[in-house]
PDB file of C-alpha atoms in Angstrom:
ATOM      1  CA  MET A   1     128.035 329.036  89.843  1.00  0.00           C
ATOM      2  CA  THR A   2     129.400 325.525  89.433  1.00  0.00           C
ATOM      3  CA  THR A   3     126.887 322.997  88.164  1.00  0.00           C
ATOM      4  CA  ILE A   4     126.981 319.324  89.108  1.00  0.00           C
ATOM      5  CA  GLY A   5     125.472 316.699  86.832  1.00  0.00           C
ATOM      6  CA  ILE A   6     124.532 313.430  88.519  1.00  0.00           C
ATOM      7  CA  LEU A   7     123.794 310.517  86.204  1.00  0.00           C
ATOM      8  CA  GLY A   8     121.690 307.909  87.942  1.00  0.00           C
ATOM      9  CA  THR A   9     118.676 307.958  90.227  1.00  0.00           C
ATOM     10  CA  GLY A  10     119.506 305.104  92.589  1.00  0.00           C
ATOM     11  CA  ARG A  11     120.039 305.387  96.324  1.00  0.00           C
ATOM     12  CA  MET A  12     123.456 307.059  95.986  1.00  0.00           C
ATOM     13  CA  GLY A  13     122.645 309.397  93.110  1.00  0.00           C
ATOM     14  CA  VAL A  14     119.495 310.818  94.688  1.00  0.00           C
ATOM     15  CA  ARG A  15     121.148 311.334  98.061  1.00  0.00           C
ATOM     16  CA  LEU A  16     124.179 313.054  96.547  1.00  0.00           C
ATOM     17  CA  ALA A  17     121.934 315.309  94.458  1.00  0.00           C
ATOM     18  CA  GLN A  18     119.976 316.294  97.528  1.00  0.00           C
ATOM     19  CA  MET A  19     123.145 316.899  99.558  1.00  0.00           C
ATOM     20  CA  PHE A  20     124.785 319.173  96.990  1.00  0.00           C
ATOM     21  CA  ALA A  21     121.537 321.079  96.369  1.00  0.00           C
ATOM     22  CA  ARG A  22     121.155 321.695 100.099  1.00  0.00           C
ATOM     23  CA  ALA A  23     124.741 322.970 100.111  1.00  0.00           C
ATOM     24  CA  GLY A  24     123.770 325.644  97.574  1.00  0.00           C
ATOM     25  CA  GLN A  25     125.077 324.048  94.382  1.00  0.00           C
ATOM     26  CA  GLN A  26     123.114 323.868  91.144  1.00  0.00           C
ATOM     27  CA  VAL A  27     122.471 320.175  90.488  1.00  0.00           C
ATOM     28  CA  ILE A  28     121.046 318.323  87.494  1.00  0.00           C
ATOM     29  CA  LEU A  29     119.720 314.876  88.409  1.00  0.00           C
ATOM     30  CA  ALA A  30     119.517 312.677  85.327  1.00  0.00           C
ATOM     31  CA  SER A  31     117.978 309.334  84.479  1.00  0.00           C
ATOM     32  CA  ARG A  32     117.677 307.155  81.407  1.00  0.00           C
ATOM     33  CA  ASP A  33     114.001 308.025  81.752  1.00  0.00           C
ATOM     34  CA  PRO A  34     113.705 311.816  82.247  1.00  0.00           C
ATOM     35  CA  ASN A  35     110.197 311.309  83.637  1.00  0.00           C
ATOM     36  CA  ARG A  36     111.704 309.319  86.505  1.00  0.00           C
ATOM     37  CA  SER A  37     114.223 312.010  87.415  1.00  0.00           C
ATOM     38  CA  ALA A  38     111.561 314.716  87.090  1.00  0.00           C
ATOM     39  CA  ALA A  39     109.289 312.880  89.539  1.00  0.00           C
ATOM     40  CA  ILE A  40     112.138 312.460  92.036  1.00  0.00           C
ATOM     41  CA  VAL A  41     113.103 316.129  91.771  1.00  0.00           C
ATOM     42  CA  ARG A  42     109.497 317.194  92.402  1.00  0.00           C
ATOM     43  CA  GLY A  43     109.392 314.936  95.435  1.00  0.00           C
ATOM     44  CA  LEU A  44     112.617 316.330  96.876  1.00  0.00           C
ATOM     45  CA  GLY A  45     111.446 319.912  96.469  1.00  0.00           C
ATOM     46  CA  GLN A  46     114.934 321.442  96.321  1.00  0.00           C
ATOM     47  CA  THR A  47     115.134 324.810  94.541  1.00  0.00           C
ATOM     48  CA  MET A  48     118.727 324.198  93.402  1.00  0.00           C
ATOM     49  CA  LEU A  49     117.850 320.841  91.885  1.00  0.00           C
ATOM     50  CA  SER A  50     116.558 320.190  88.371  1.00  0.00           C
ATOM     51  CA  SER A  51     116.031 317.077  86.275  1.00  0.00           C
ATOM     52  CA  GLY A  52     117.174 316.072  82.825  1.00  0.00           C
ATOM     53  CA  SER A  53     118.715 313.498  80.554  1.00  0.00           C
ATOM     54  CA  TYR A  54     122.198 312.019  80.733  1.00  0.00           C
ATOM     55  CA  GLU A  55     123.220 314.417  77.995  1.00  0.00           C
ATOM     56  CA  ASN A  56     121.985 317.381  80.071  1.00  0.00           C
ATOM     57  CA  ALA A  57     123.919 316.214  83.133  1.00  0.00           C
ATOM     58  CA  ALA A  58     127.091 315.613  81.108  1.00  0.00           C
ATOM     59  CA  ASP A  59     127.050 319.313  80.137  1.00  0.00           C
ATOM     60  CA  ALA A  60     127.568 320.306  83.794  1.00  0.00           C
ATOM     61  CA  ASP A  61     130.910 321.580  85.083  1.00  0.00           C
ATOM     62  CA  ILE A  62     131.350 318.543  87.325  1.00  0.00           C
ATOM     63  CA  VAL A  63     129.978 315.161  86.251  1.00  0.00           C
ATOM     64  CA  LEU A  64     129.167 312.440  88.773  1.00  0.00           C
ATOM     65  CA  PRO A  65     127.909 309.116  87.401  1.00  0.00           C
ATOM     66  CA  ALA A  66     126.097 307.205  90.144  1.00  0.00           C
ATOM     67  CA  MET A  67     126.109 303.778  88.532  1.00  0.00           C
ATOM     68  CA  PHE A  68     127.553 300.341  89.156  1.00  0.00           C
ATOM     69  CA  LEU A  69     130.718 299.486  87.291  1.00  0.00           C
ATOM     70  CA  ARG A  70     129.542 295.869  87.073  1.00  0.00           C
ATOM     71  CA  ASP A  71     126.340 296.906  85.291  1.00  0.00           C
ATOM     72  CA  GLY A  72     128.012 298.373  82.218  1.00  0.00           C
ATOM     73  CA  MET A  73     128.687 301.921  83.437  1.00  0.00           C
ATOM     74  CA  LEU A  74     131.594 302.460  81.051  1.00  0.00           C
ATOM     75  CA  GLU A  75     129.509 301.379  78.064  1.00  0.00           C
ATOM     76  CA  THR A  76     126.642 303.626  79.172  1.00  0.00           C
ATOM     77  CA  LEU A  77     128.985 306.609  79.289  1.00  0.00           C
ATOM     78  CA  GLU A  78     130.694 305.904  75.974  1.00  0.00           C
ATOM     79  CA  PRO A  79     128.211 307.974  73.873  1.00  0.00           C
ATOM     80  CA  LEU A  80     128.997 310.943  76.156  1.00  0.00           C
ATOM     81  CA  ARG A  81     132.754 310.742  75.602  1.00  0.00           C
ATOM     82  CA  ASN A  82     133.092 314.108  73.852  1.00  0.00           C
ATOM     83  CA  GLN A  83     131.058 315.862  76.543  1.00  0.00           C
ATOM     84  CA  LEU A  84     133.225 314.344  79.267  1.00  0.00           C
ATOM     85  CA  ASP A  85     136.498 315.570  77.751  1.00  0.00           C
ATOM     86  CA  GLY A  86     138.147 318.035  80.134  1.00  0.00           C
ATOM     87  CA  LYS A  87     135.453 317.620  82.796  1.00  0.00           C
ATOM     88  CA  VAL A  88     135.987 316.930  86.464  1.00  0.00           C
ATOM     89  CA  TYR A  89     134.609 313.398  86.703  1.00  0.00           C
ATOM     90  CA  VAL A  90     133.734 312.326  90.246  1.00  0.00           C
ATOM     91  CA  ASP A  91     133.962 308.565  90.550  1.00  0.00           C
ATOM     92  CA  ILE A  92     131.973 307.087  93.434  1.00  0.00           C
ATOM     93  CA  SER A  93     131.932 303.534  92.084  1.00  0.00           C
ATOM     94  CA  ASN A  94     133.279 300.487  93.868  1.00  0.00           C
ATOM     95  CA  PRO A  95     134.123 297.382  91.796  1.00  0.00           C
ATOM     96  CA  PHE A  96     132.109 295.003  93.990  1.00  0.00           C
ATOM     97  CA  ASN A  97     130.150 291.958  92.913  1.00  0.00           C
ATOM     98  CA  ASP A  98     126.377 291.906  93.414  1.00  0.00           C
ATOM     99  CA  THR A  99     126.687 290.420  96.924  1.00  0.00           C
ATOM    100  CA  TYR A 100     129.327 292.937  98.075  1.00  0.00           C
ATOM    101  CA  THR A 101     131.652 290.095  99.025  1.00  0.00           C
ATOM    102  CA  ASP A 102     134.477 290.460  96.503  1.00  0.00           C
ATOM    103  CA  PHE A 103     135.914 292.540  93.673  1.00  0.00           C
ATOM    104  CA  ILE A 104     135.282 292.244  89.969  1.00  0.00           C
ATOM    105  CA  LEU A 105     138.681 293.775  89.117  1.00  0.00           C
ATOM    106  CA  PRO A 106     142.241 292.559  89.701  1.00  0.00           C
ATOM    107  CA  TRP A 107     143.914 293.752  92.882  1.00  0.00           C
ATOM    108  CA  ASP A 108     146.470 295.850  91.009  1.00  0.00           C
ATOM    109  CA  THR A 109     143.915 298.382  89.808  1.00  0.00           C
ATOM    110  CA  SER A 110     140.782 300.245  90.932  1.00  0.00           C
ATOM    111  CA  GLY A 111     137.485 301.411  89.528  1.00  0.00           C
ATOM    112  CA  ALA A 112     138.820 304.968  89.404  1.00  0.00           C
ATOM    113  CA  GLU A 113     141.874 303.929  87.408  1.00  0.00           C
ATOM    114  CA  GLN A 114     139.762 301.944  84.971  1.00  0.00           C
ATOM    115  CA  ILE A 115     137.607 305.018  84.331  1.00  0.00           C
ATOM    116  CA  GLN A 116     140.685 307.195  83.812  1.00  0.00           C
ATOM    117  CA  HIS A 117     142.054 304.629  81.348  1.00  0.00           C
ATOM    118  CA  ARG A 118     138.773 304.452  79.427  1.00  0.00           C
ATOM    119  CA  PHE A 119     138.270 308.236  79.362  1.00  0.00           C
ATOM    120  CA  PRO A 120     141.817 309.645  79.436  1.00  0.00           C
ATOM    121  CA  LYS A 121     140.760 313.226  78.721  1.00  0.00           C
ATOM    122  CA  THR A 122     138.572 313.418  81.824  1.00  0.00           C
ATOM    123  CA  ARG A 123     139.920 314.637  85.170  1.00  0.00           C
ATOM    124  CA  VAL A 124     138.965 311.752  87.418  1.00  0.00           C
ATOM    125  CA  VAL A 125     138.504 312.335  91.139  1.00  0.00           C
ATOM    126  CA  GLY A 126     137.630 309.396  93.370  1.00  0.00           C
ATOM    127  CA  ALA A 127     135.321 310.408  96.236  1.00  0.00           C
ATOM    128  CA  PHE A 128     132.447 309.116  98.382  1.00  0.00           C
ATOM    129  CA  LYS A 129     133.665 305.557  97.792  1.00  0.00           C
ATOM    130  CA  ASN A 130     133.888 304.957 101.532  1.00  0.00           C
ATOM    131  CA  VAL A 131     130.436 306.376 102.333  1.00  0.00           C
ATOM    132  CA  TRP A 132     127.502 303.945 102.411  1.00  0.00           C
ATOM    133  CA  TRP A 133     124.138 305.309 101.259  1.00  0.00           C
ATOM    134  CA  GLU A 134     122.476 305.343 104.691  1.00  0.00           C
ATOM    135  CA  VAL A 135     125.090 307.746 106.055  1.00  0.00           C
ATOM    136  CA  PHE A 136     123.884 310.550 103.765  1.00  0.00           C
ATOM    137  CA  ASP A 137     120.525 310.547 105.580  1.00  0.00           C
ATOM    138  CA  GLU A 138     122.214 311.161 108.962  1.00  0.00           C
ATOM    139  CA  PRO A 139     125.809 312.191 108.233  1.00  0.00           C
ATOM    140  CA  THR A 140     127.015 312.631 111.818  1.00  0.00           C
ATOM    141  CA  PHE A 141     127.553 309.953 114.447  1.00  0.00           C
ATOM    142  CA  GLY A 142     126.661 311.698 117.669  1.00  0.00           C
ATOM    143  CA  ASP A 143     128.926 314.760 117.539  1.00  0.00           C
ATOM    144  CA  THR A 144     131.371 313.097 115.153  1.00  0.00           C
ATOM    145  CA  VAL A 145     131.663 314.261 111.548  1.00  0.00           C
ATOM    146  CA  SER A 146     132.868 311.398 109.366  1.00  0.00           C
ATOM    147  CA  ASP A 147     135.316 311.531 106.485  1.00  0.00           C
ATOM    148  CA  VAL A 148     135.249 311.377 102.706  1.00  0.00           C
ATOM    149  CA  PHE A 149     138.555 310.271 101.180  1.00  0.00           C
ATOM    150  CA  VAL A 150     139.364 312.137  97.949  1.00  0.00           C
ATOM    151  CA  VAL A 151     141.961 310.911  95.439  1.00  0.00           C
ATOM    152  CA  SER A 152     143.157 312.168  92.065  1.00  0.00           C
ATOM    153  CA  ASP A 153     146.240 312.681  89.926  1.00  0.00           C
ATOM    154  CA  ASP A 154     144.850 316.119  89.041  1.00  0.00           C
ATOM    155  CA  GLU A 155     145.300 318.461  91.997  1.00  0.00           C
ATOM    156  CA  SER A 156     143.102 321.225  90.581  1.00  0.00           C
ATOM    157  CA  ALA A 157     140.277 318.753  89.925  1.00  0.00           C
ATOM    158  CA  LYS A 158     140.574 317.472  93.486  1.00  0.00           C
ATOM    159  CA  SER A 159     140.432 321.048  94.782  1.00  0.00           C
ATOM    160  CA  ALA A 160     137.395 321.812  92.608  1.00  0.00           C
ATOM    161  CA  LEU A 161     135.411 318.986  94.189  1.00  0.00           C
ATOM    162  CA  ILE A 162     136.433 319.883  97.735  1.00  0.00           C
ATOM    163  CA  GLN A 163     135.476 323.506  97.070  1.00  0.00           C
ATOM    164  CA  VAL A 164     131.935 322.724  95.890  1.00  0.00           C
ATOM    165  CA  ALA A 165     131.518 320.323  98.824  1.00  0.00           C
ATOM    166  CA  VAL A 166     132.553 322.841 101.468  1.00  0.00           C
ATOM    167  CA  ASN A 167     129.032 323.237 102.918  1.00  0.00           C
ATOM    168  CA  THR A 168     128.216 319.541 102.950  1.00  0.00           C
ATOM    169  CA  PRO A 169     128.162 317.652 106.275  1.00  0.00           C
ATOM    170  CA  PHE A 170     131.433 315.717 105.874  1.00  0.00           C
ATOM    171  CA  ARG A 171     135.138 316.300 106.388  1.00  0.00           C
ATOM    172  CA  TYR A 172     137.091 315.881 103.154  1.00  0.00           C
ATOM    173  CA  ILE A 173     140.500 314.202 103.373  1.00  0.00           C
ATOM    174  CA  ASP A 174     143.053 314.625 100.582  1.00  0.00           C
ATOM    175  CA  ALA A 175     143.990 310.959 100.220  1.00  0.00           C
ATOM    176  CA  GLY A 176     146.590 311.458  97.514  1.00  0.00           C
ATOM    177  CA  ARG A 177     147.027 309.914  94.086  1.00  0.00           C
ATOM    178  CA  LEU A 178     144.346 308.169  92.057  1.00  0.00           C
ATOM    179  CA  ALA A 179     145.944 304.743  92.624  1.00  0.00           C
ATOM    180  CA  ASN A 180     145.089 305.095  96.322  1.00  0.00           C
ATOM    181  CA  ALA A 181     141.512 304.357  95.265  1.00  0.00           C
ATOM    182  CA  ARG A 182     142.607 300.715  95.376  1.00  0.00           C
ATOM    183  CA  THR A 183     143.024 300.960  99.139  1.00  0.00           C
ATOM    184  CA  ILE A 184     139.861 302.984  99.703  1.00  0.00           C
ATOM    185  CA  GLU A 185     137.725 300.586  97.689  1.00  0.00           C
ATOM    186  CA  ARG A 186     139.069 297.692  99.768  1.00  0.00           C
ATOM    187  CA  MET A 187     138.521 299.627 102.993  1.00  0.00           C
ATOM    188  CA  THR A 188     134.909 300.028 101.943  1.00  0.00           C
ATOM    189  CA  LEU A 189     134.533 296.319 101.287  1.00  0.00           C
ATOM    190  CA  LEU A 190     135.984 295.662 104.763  1.00  0.00           C
ATOM    191  CA  SER A 191     133.662 298.182 106.435  1.00  0.00           C
ATOM    192  CA  GLY A 192     130.719 296.459 104.765  1.00  0.00           C
ATOM    193  CA  GLU A 193     131.788 293.077 106.093  1.00  0.00           C
ATOM    194  CA  LEU A 194     132.413 294.433 109.578  1.00  0.00           C
ATOM    195  CA  GLY A 195     129.178 296.396 109.543  1.00  0.00           C
ATOM    196  CA  GLN A 196     127.171 293.302 108.729  1.00  0.00           C
ATOM    197  CA  ARG A 197     128.988 291.282 111.383  1.00  0.00           C
ATOM    198  CA  TYR A 198     128.297 293.823 114.126  1.00  0.00           C
ATOM    199  CA  GLY A 199     124.847 294.961 112.987  1.00  0.00           C
ATOM    200  CA  PHE A 200     125.821 298.432 111.719  1.00  0.00           C
ATOM    201  CA  PHE A 201     125.353 297.898 107.976  1.00  0.00           C
ATOM    202  CA  PRO A 202     124.866 300.188 106.111  1.00  0.00           C
ATOM    203  CA  ARG A 203     125.300 302.866 108.767  1.00  0.00           C
ATOM    204  CA  MET A 204     129.040 303.130 109.306  1.00  0.00           C
ATOM    205  CA  ASN A 205     131.945 305.222 108.069  1.00  0.00           C
ATOM    206  CA  TYR A 206     135.611 305.971 108.619  1.00  0.00           C
ATOM    207  CA  LYS A 207     137.160 308.777 110.696  1.00  0.00           C
ATOM    208  CA  LEU A 208     140.882 309.522 110.535  1.00  0.00           C
ATOM    209  CA  LEU A 209     142.084 310.387 114.045  1.00  0.00           C
ATOM    210  CA  GLY A 210     145.386 312.055 114.827  1.00  0.00           C
ATOM    211  CA  GLU A 211     147.191 315.036 116.302  1.00  0.00           C
ATOM    212  CA  THR A 212     150.326 316.984 115.516  1.00  0.00           C
ATOM    213  CA  TRP A 213     153.306 314.929 116.592  1.00  0.00           C
ATOM    214  CA  THR A 214     157.066 315.416 116.741  1.00  0.00           C
ATOM    215  CA  PRO A 215     159.413 312.398 116.747  1.00  0.00           C
ATOM    216  CA  GLY A 216     160.344 311.590 120.315  1.00  0.00           C
ATOM    217  CA  GLN A 217     157.463 313.569 121.816  1.00  0.00           C
ATOM    218  CA  ARG A 218     156.036 311.683 124.800  1.00  0.00           C
ATOM    219  CA  ASP A 219     157.936 308.604 123.689  1.00  0.00           C
ATOM    220  CA  ARG A 220     158.972 307.031 127.000  1.00  0.00           C
ATOM    221  CA  VAL A 221     160.504 304.007 125.319  1.00  0.00           C
ATOM    222  CA  ALA A 222     162.920 305.867 123.035  1.00  0.00           C
ATOM    223  CA  PRO A 223     165.376 306.865 125.838  1.00  0.00           C
ATOM    224  CA  LEU A 224     165.398 303.275 127.115  1.00  0.00           C
ATOM    225  CA  ILE A 225     166.157 301.938 123.654  1.00  0.00           C
ATOM    226  CA  SER A 226     168.923 304.512 123.229  1.00  0.00           C
ATOM    227  CA  VAL A 227     170.531 303.575 126.561  1.00  0.00           C
ATOM    228  CA  SER A 228     170.193 299.872 125.840  1.00  0.00           C
ATOM    229  CA  SER A 229     171.854 300.304 122.434  1.00  0.00           C
ATOM    230  CA  THR A 230     174.780 302.189 124.001  1.00  0.00           C
ATOM    231  CA  LEU A 231     175.347 299.486 126.639  1.00  0.00           C
ATOM    232  CA  SER A 232     175.266 296.716 124.088  1.00  0.00           C
TER     233      SER A 232
END
């Protein structure tokens, strides 16, 4: 069985731990203070969920730090560097300031890329960046299942995350290379701004809509353009 180690007991970390445990995965929820994580685990009452230290969680097959990049996440993880080598590292962080109004990184990079640069031997997968914490409590919107965009330069790591998430209440979209985290992080900032403007925040998410399409199919304008080009 794949184990998932979640480092951090904030609103995202606890919800992700609960979600994966409900999906039948073995989860270690870790805190700087093991007594805190133990109390949360007792309160959640999930049989697949246990508590521990950061070191315990970093021993899991898949490691998911649920921390803010702006609050020194990279420095917090530095002592765990050797444990993280070769691990699937799920990055959920967004490089937002404390008011969620702007980025703390240049526009030509992303939080996911910064983590990969700092820990080059990890197999970084960006995921859950577009999902606000409230959505985990009620994942569907009516009958609509919302999306999680997943990015990585390591295809097998990306597949590993999607596989362990198969019984969770989201649709997982392969969103390509790790650098695409730049776009997803900015989409999340935009959804936050729009959500606050229209009174949805923090209950909103993205859904990619589409259907199989062949060039020219149901395109009523294309024949007109073709005729017009011939006449000209």
